[in-house]
mmCIF file of C-alpha atoms in Angstrom:
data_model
loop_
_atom_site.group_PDB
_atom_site.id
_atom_site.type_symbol
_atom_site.label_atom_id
_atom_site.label_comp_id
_atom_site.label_asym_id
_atom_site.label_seq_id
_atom_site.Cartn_x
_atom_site.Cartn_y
_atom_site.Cartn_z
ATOM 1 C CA UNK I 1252 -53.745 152.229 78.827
ATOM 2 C CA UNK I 1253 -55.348 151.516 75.562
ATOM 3 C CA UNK I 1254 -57.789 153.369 73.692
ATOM 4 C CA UNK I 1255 -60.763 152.942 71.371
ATOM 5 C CA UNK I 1256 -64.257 152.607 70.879
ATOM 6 C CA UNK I 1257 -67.440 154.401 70.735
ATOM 7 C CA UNK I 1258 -68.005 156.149 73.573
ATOM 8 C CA UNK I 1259 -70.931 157.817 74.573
ATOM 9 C CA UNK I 1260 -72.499 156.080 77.385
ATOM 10 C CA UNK I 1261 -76.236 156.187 77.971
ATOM 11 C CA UNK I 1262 -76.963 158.458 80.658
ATOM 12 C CA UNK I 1263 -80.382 158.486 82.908
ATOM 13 C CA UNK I 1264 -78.493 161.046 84.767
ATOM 14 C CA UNK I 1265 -77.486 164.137 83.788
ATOM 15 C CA UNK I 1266 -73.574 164.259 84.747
ATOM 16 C CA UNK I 1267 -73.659 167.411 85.492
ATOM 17 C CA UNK I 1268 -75.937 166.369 88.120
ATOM 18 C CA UNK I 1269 -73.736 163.888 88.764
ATOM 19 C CA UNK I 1270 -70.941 166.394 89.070
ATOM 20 C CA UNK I 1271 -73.121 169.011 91.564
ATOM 21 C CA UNK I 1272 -73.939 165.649 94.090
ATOM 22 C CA UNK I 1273 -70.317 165.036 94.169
ATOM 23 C CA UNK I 1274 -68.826 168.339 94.488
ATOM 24 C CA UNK I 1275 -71.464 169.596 97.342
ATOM 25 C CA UNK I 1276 -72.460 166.586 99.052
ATOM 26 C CA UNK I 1277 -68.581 166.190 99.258
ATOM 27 C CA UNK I 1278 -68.188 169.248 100.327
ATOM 28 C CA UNK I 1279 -71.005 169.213 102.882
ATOM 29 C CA UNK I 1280 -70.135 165.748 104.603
ATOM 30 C CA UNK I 1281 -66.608 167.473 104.693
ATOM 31 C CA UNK I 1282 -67.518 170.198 106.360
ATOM 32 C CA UNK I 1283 -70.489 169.153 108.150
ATOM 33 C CA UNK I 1284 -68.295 166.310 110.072
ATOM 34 C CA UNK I 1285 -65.775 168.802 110.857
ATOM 35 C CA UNK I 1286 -67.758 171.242 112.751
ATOM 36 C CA UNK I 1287 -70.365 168.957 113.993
ATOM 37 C CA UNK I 1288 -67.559 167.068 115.607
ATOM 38 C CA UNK I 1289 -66.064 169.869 117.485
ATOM 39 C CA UNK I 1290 -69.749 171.006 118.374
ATOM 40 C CA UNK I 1291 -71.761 167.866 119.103
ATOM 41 C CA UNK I 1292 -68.749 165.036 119.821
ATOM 42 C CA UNK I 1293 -67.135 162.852 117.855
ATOM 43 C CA UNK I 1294 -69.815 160.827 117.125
ATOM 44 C CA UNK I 1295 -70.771 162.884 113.845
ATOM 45 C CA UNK I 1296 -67.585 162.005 112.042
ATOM 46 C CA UNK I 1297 -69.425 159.347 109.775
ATOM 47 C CA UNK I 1298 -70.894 162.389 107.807
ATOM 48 C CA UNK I 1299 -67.462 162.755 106.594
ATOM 49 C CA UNK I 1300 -67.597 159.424 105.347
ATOM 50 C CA UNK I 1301 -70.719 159.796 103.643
ATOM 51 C CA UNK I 1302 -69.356 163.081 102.008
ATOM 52 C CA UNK I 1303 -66.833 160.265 100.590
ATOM 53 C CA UNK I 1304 -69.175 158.067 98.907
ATOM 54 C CA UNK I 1305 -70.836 161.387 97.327
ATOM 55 C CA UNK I 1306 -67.302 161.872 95.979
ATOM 56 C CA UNK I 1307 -66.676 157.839 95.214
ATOM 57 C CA UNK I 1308 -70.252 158.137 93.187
ATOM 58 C CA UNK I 1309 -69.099 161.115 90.912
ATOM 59 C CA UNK I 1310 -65.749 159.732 90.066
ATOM 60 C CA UNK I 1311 -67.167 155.927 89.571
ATOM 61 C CA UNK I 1312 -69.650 158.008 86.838
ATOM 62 C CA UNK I 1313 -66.688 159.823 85.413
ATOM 63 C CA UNK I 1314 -64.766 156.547 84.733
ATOM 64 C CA UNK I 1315 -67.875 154.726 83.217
ATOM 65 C CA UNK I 1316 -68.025 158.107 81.177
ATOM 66 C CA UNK I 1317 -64.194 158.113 79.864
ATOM 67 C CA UNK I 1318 -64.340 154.099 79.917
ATOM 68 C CA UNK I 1319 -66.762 154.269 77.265
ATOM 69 C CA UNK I 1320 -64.446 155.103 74.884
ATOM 70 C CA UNK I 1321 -62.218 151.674 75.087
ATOM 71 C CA UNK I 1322 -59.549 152.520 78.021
ATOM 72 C CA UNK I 1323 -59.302 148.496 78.528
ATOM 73 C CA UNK I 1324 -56.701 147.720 81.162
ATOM 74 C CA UNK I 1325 -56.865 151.171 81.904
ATOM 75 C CA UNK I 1326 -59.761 151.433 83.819
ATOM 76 C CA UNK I 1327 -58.088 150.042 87.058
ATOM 77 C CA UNK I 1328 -55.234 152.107 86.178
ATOM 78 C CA UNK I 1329 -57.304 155.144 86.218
ATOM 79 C CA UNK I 1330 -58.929 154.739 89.431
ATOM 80 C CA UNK I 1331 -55.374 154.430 91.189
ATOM 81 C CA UNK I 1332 -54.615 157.155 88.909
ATOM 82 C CA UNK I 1333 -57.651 159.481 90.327
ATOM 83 C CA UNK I 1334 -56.523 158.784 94.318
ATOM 84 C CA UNK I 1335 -52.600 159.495 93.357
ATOM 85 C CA UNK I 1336 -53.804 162.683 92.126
ATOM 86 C CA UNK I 1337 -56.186 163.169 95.408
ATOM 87 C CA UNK I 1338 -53.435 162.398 97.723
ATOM 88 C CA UNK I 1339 -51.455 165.407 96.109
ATOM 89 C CA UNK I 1340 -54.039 168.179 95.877
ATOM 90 C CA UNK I 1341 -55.693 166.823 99.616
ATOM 91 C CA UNK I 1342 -51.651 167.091 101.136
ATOM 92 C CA UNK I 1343 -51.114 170.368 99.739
ATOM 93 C CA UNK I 1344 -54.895 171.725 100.318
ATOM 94 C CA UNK I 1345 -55.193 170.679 103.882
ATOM 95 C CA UNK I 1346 -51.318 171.830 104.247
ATOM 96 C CA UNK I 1347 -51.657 175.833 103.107
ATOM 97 C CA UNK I 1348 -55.431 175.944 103.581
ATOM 98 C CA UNK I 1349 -56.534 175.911 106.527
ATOM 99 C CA UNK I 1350 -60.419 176.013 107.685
ATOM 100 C CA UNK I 1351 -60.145 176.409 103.154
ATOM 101 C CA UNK I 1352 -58.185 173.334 103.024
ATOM 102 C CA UNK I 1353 -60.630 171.305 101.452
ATOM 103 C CA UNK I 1354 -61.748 173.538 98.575
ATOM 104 C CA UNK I 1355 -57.835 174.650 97.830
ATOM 105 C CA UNK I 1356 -57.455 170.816 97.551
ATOM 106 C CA UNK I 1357 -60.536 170.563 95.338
ATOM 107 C CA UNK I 1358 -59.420 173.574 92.721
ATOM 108 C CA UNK I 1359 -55.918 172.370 93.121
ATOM 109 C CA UNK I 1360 -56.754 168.674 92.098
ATOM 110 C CA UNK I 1361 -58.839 170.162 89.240
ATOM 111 C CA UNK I 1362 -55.590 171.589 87.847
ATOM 112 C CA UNK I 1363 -53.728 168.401 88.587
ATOM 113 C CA UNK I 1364 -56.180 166.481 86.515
ATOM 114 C CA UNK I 1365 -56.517 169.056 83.660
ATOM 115 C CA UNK I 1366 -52.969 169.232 82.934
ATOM 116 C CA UNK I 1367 -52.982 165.239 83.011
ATOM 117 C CA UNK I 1368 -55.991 164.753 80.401
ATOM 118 C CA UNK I 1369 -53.997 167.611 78.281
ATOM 119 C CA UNK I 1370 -50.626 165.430 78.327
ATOM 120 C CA UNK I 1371 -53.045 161.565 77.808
ATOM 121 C CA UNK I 1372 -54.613 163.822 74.460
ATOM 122 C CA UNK I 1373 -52.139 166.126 73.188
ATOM 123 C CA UNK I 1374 -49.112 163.940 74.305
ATOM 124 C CA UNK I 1375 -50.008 160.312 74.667
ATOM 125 C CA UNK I 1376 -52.338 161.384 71.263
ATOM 126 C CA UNK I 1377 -55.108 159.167 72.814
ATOM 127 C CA UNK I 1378 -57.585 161.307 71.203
ATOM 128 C CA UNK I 1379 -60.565 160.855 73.559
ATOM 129 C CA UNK I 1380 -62.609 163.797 73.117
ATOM 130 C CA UNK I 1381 -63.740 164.036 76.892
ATOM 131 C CA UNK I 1382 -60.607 163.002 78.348
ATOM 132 C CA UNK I 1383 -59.382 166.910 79.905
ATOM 133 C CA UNK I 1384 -62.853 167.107 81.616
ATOM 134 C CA UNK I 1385 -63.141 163.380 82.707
ATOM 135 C CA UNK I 1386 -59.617 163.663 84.321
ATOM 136 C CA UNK I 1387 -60.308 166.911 85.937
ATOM 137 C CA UNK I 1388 -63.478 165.010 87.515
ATOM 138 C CA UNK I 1389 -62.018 161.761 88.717
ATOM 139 C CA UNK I 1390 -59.249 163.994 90.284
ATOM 140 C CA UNK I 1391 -61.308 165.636 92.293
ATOM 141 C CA UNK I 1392 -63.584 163.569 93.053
ATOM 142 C CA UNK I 1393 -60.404 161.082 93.938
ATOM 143 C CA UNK I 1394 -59.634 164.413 96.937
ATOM 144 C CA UNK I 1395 -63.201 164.328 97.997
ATOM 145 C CA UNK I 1396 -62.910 160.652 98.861
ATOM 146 C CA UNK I 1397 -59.128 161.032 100.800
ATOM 147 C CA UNK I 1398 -60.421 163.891 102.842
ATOM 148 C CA UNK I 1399 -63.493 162.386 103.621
ATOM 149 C CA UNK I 1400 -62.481 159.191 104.833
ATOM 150 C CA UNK I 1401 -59.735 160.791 106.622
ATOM 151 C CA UNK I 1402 -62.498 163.040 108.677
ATOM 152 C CA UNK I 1403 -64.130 159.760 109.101
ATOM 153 C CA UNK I 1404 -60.748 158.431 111.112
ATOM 154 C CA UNK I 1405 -59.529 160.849 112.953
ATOM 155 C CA UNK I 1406 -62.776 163.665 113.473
ATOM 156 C CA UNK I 1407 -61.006 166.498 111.586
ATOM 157 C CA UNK I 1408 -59.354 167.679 108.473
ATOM 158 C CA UNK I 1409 -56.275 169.622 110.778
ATOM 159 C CA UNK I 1410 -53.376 169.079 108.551
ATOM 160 C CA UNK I 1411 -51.338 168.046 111.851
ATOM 161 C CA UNK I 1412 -53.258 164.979 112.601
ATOM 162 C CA UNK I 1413 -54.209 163.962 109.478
ATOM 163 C CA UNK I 1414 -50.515 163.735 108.803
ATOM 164 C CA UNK I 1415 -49.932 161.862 111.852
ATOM 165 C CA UNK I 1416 -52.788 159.749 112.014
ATOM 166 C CA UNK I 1417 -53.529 158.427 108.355
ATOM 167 C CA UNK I 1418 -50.258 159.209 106.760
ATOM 168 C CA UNK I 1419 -47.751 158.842 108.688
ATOM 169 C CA UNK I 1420 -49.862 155.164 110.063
ATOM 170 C CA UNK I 1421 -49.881 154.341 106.542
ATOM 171 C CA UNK I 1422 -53.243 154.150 106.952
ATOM 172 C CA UNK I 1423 -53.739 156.529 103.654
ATOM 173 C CA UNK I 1424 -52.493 153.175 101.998
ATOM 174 C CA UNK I 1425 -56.406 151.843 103.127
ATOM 175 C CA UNK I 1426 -58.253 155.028 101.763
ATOM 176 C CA UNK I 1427 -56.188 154.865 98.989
ATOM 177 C CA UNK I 1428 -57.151 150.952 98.055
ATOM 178 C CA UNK I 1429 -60.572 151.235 99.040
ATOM 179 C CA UNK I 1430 -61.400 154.665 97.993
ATOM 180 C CA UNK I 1431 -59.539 153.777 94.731
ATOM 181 C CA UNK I 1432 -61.782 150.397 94.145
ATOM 182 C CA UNK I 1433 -65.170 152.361 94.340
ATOM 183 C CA UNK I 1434 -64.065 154.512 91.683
ATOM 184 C CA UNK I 1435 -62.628 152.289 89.341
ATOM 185 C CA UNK I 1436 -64.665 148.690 90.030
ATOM 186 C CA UNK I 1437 -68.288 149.445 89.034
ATOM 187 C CA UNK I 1438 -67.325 149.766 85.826
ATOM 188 C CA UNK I 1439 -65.605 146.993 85.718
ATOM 189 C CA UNK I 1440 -67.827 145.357 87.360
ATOM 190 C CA UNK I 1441 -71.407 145.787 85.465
ATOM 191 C CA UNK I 1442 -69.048 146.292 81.816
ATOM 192 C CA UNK I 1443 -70.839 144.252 78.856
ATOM 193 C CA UNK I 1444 -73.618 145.324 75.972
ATOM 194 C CA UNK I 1445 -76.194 145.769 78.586
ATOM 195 C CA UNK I 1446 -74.571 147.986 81.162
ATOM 196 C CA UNK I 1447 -76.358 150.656 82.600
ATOM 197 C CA UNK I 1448 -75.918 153.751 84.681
ATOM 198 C CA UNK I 1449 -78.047 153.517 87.454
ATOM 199 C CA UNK I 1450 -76.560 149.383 87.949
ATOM 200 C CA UNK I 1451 -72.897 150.846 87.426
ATOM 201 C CA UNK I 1452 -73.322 153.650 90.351
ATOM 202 C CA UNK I 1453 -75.269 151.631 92.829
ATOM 203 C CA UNK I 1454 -72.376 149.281 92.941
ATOM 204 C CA UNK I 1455 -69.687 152.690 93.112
ATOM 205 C CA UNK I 1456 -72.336 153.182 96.372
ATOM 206 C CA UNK I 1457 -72.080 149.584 97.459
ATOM 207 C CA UNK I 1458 -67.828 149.688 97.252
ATOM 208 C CA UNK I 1459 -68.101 153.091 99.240
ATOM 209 C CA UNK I 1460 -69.910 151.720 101.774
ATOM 210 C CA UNK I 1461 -67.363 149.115 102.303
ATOM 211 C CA UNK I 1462 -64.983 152.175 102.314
ATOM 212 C CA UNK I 1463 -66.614 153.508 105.143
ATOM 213 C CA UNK I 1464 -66.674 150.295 107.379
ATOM 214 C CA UNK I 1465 -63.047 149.874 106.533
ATOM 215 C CA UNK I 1466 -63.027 153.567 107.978
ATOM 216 C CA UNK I 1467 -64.805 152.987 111.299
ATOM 217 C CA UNK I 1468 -62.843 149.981 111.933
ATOM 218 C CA UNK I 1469 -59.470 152.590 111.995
ATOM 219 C CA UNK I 1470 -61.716 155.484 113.835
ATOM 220 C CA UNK I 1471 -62.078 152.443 116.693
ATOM 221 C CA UNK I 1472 -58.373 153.378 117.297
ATOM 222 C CA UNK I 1473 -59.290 156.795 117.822
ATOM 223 C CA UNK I 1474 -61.076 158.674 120.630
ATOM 224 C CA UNK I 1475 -61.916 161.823 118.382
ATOM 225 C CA UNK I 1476 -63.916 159.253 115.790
ATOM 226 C CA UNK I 1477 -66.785 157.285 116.061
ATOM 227 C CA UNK I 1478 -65.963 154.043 115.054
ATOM 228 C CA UNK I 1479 -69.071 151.768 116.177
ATOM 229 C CA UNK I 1480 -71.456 153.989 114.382
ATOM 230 C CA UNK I 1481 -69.529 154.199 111.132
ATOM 231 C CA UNK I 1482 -69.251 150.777 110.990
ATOM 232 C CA UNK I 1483 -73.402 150.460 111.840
ATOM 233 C CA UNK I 1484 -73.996 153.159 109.189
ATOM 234 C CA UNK I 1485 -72.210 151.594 106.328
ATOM 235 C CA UNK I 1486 -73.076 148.060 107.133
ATOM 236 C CA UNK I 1487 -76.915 149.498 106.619
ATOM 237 C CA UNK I 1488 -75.472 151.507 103.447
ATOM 238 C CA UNK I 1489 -73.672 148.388 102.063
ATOM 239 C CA UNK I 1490 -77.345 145.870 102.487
ATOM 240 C CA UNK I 1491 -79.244 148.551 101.426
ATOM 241 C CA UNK I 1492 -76.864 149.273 97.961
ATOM 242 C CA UNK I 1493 -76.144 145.403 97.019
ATOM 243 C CA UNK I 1494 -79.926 145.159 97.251
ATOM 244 C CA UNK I 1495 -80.336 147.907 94.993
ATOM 245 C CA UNK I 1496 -77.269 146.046 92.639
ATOM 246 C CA UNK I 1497 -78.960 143.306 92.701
ATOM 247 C CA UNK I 1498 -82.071 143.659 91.996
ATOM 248 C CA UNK I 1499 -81.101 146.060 88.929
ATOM 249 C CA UNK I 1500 -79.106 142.772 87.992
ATOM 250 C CA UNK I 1501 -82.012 140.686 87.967
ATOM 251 C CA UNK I 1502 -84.135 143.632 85.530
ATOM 252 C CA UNK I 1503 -80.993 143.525 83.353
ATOM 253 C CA UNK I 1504 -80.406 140.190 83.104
ATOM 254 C CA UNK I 1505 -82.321 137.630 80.945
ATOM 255 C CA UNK I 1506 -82.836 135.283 83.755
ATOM 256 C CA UNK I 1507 -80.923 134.632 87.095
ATOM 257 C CA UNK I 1508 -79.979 130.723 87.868
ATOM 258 C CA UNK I 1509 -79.157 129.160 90.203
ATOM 259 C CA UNK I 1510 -75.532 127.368 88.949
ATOM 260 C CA UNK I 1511 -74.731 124.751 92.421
ATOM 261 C CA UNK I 1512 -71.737 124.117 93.330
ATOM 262 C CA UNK I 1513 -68.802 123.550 90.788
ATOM 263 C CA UNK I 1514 -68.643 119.645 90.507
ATOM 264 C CA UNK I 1515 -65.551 117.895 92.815
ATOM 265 C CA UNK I 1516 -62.696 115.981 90.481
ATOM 266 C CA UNK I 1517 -64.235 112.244 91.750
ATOM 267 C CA UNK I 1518 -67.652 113.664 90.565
ATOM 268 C CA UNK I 1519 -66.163 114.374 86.708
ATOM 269 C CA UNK I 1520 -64.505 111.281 86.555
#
């Protein structure tokens, strides 16, 4: 990764805001799927998905925060880097933890991602004042998005069948990918002079959403998940958020055109 720049992206949001929407709307689609599941069916599981994108949105504003300062190739490398780091603290939370699994996972991915911004500042010497903080964020915000997905597959958090049901499947590999791209792409995606936050995190919204389709398409496999209506829900999420992308686009933008088609060879000649 490369560093440099000024930093200090504009903020409509408070990100401590930011951080408390992430942390306990994570923490309540978490939850809430898990018991609602084993007291209403396994229709409720999409809350855990939803709990996801809560935790997709905070790290997606951490990046854009940490971003600022001129990471360059390193902002895909840091959203891989934030669901390595989830996979870790989620395995070992949900492992020791029990009906606490999630929230050992969340304060042990917090340590995982503190000792990795002290190493990238006092090691690497990248010198990026809000690095310690920004890494401790995207970490756990990177666990809120495994475990929530995972509840979204499989109706429960049980350390048994998550391990034989998403990791042993390999299906982690898709919560990793997807989870991974709606943390790291909306920067990437809205990056330029006239980025904004509100246009950055409505497209970390619009990824997640695809996250949780992705999601209900495995839970189809499995009778303790709702597939159908996770699929329903984040198809209405996903319209509803690239609406919201794009019309921030269109305030942004100078003026919208209409380019056609890219001209055929015979048509050049």
């Amino acid at each position: 990764m490369s560093a440099g720049g000024s930093g200090a992206a504009a903020e409509a949001i408070p990100q401590n805001n930011i951080i408390a929407f992430g942390v306990l709307g994570g923490l309540i689609g978490i939850y809430g799927a898990y018991f609602l599941v084993g007291m209403v069916g396994q229709y409720m599981s999409f809350i855990g998905a939803l709990g996801a994108i809560c935790g997709m949105v905070w790290g997606a504003a951490a990046v854009r925060r940490v971003a600022s300062y001129g990471l360059g190739t390193g902002v895909p490398s840091i959203g891989m880097l934030a669901l390595g780091m989830g996979v870790i603290a989620a395995t070992f939370g949900l492992a020791v933890g029990g009906i606490a699994g999630p929230v050992i996972a969340l304060v042990t991915a917090a340590i995982i991602g503190l000792m990795i911004g002290v190493l990238a500042n006092k090691v690497l010497s990248m010198g990026i004042p809000i690095m310690e903080v920004s890494m401790t964020e995207i970490a756990t915000a990177g666990t809120i998005t495994i475990i929530g997905l995972a509840i979204a597959m499989t109706g429960t958090f049980d350390f048994p069948v998550v391990l034989s049901q998403v990791i042993s499947t390999g299906y982690i590999a898709v919560i990793f990918i997807a989870g991974g791209l709606a943390i790291l792409h909306p920067f990437n995606a809205c990056l330029g002079p006239d980025e904004t936050q509100d246009r950055t995190l409505m497209v970390g919204v619009e990824k997640g959403a695809i996250a949780m389709i992705v999601s209900g398409i495995v839970a189809t496999t499995n009778p303790n998940a709702s597939g159908a209506l996770t699929i329903l829900i984040g198809i209405a999420l996903w319209y509803v958020a690239f609406s919201g992308f794009y019309d921030r686009t269109k305030r942004d933008a100078y003026d919208v055109v209409g380019a056609g088609m890219l001209p055929s060879k015979e048509e050049l000649e």
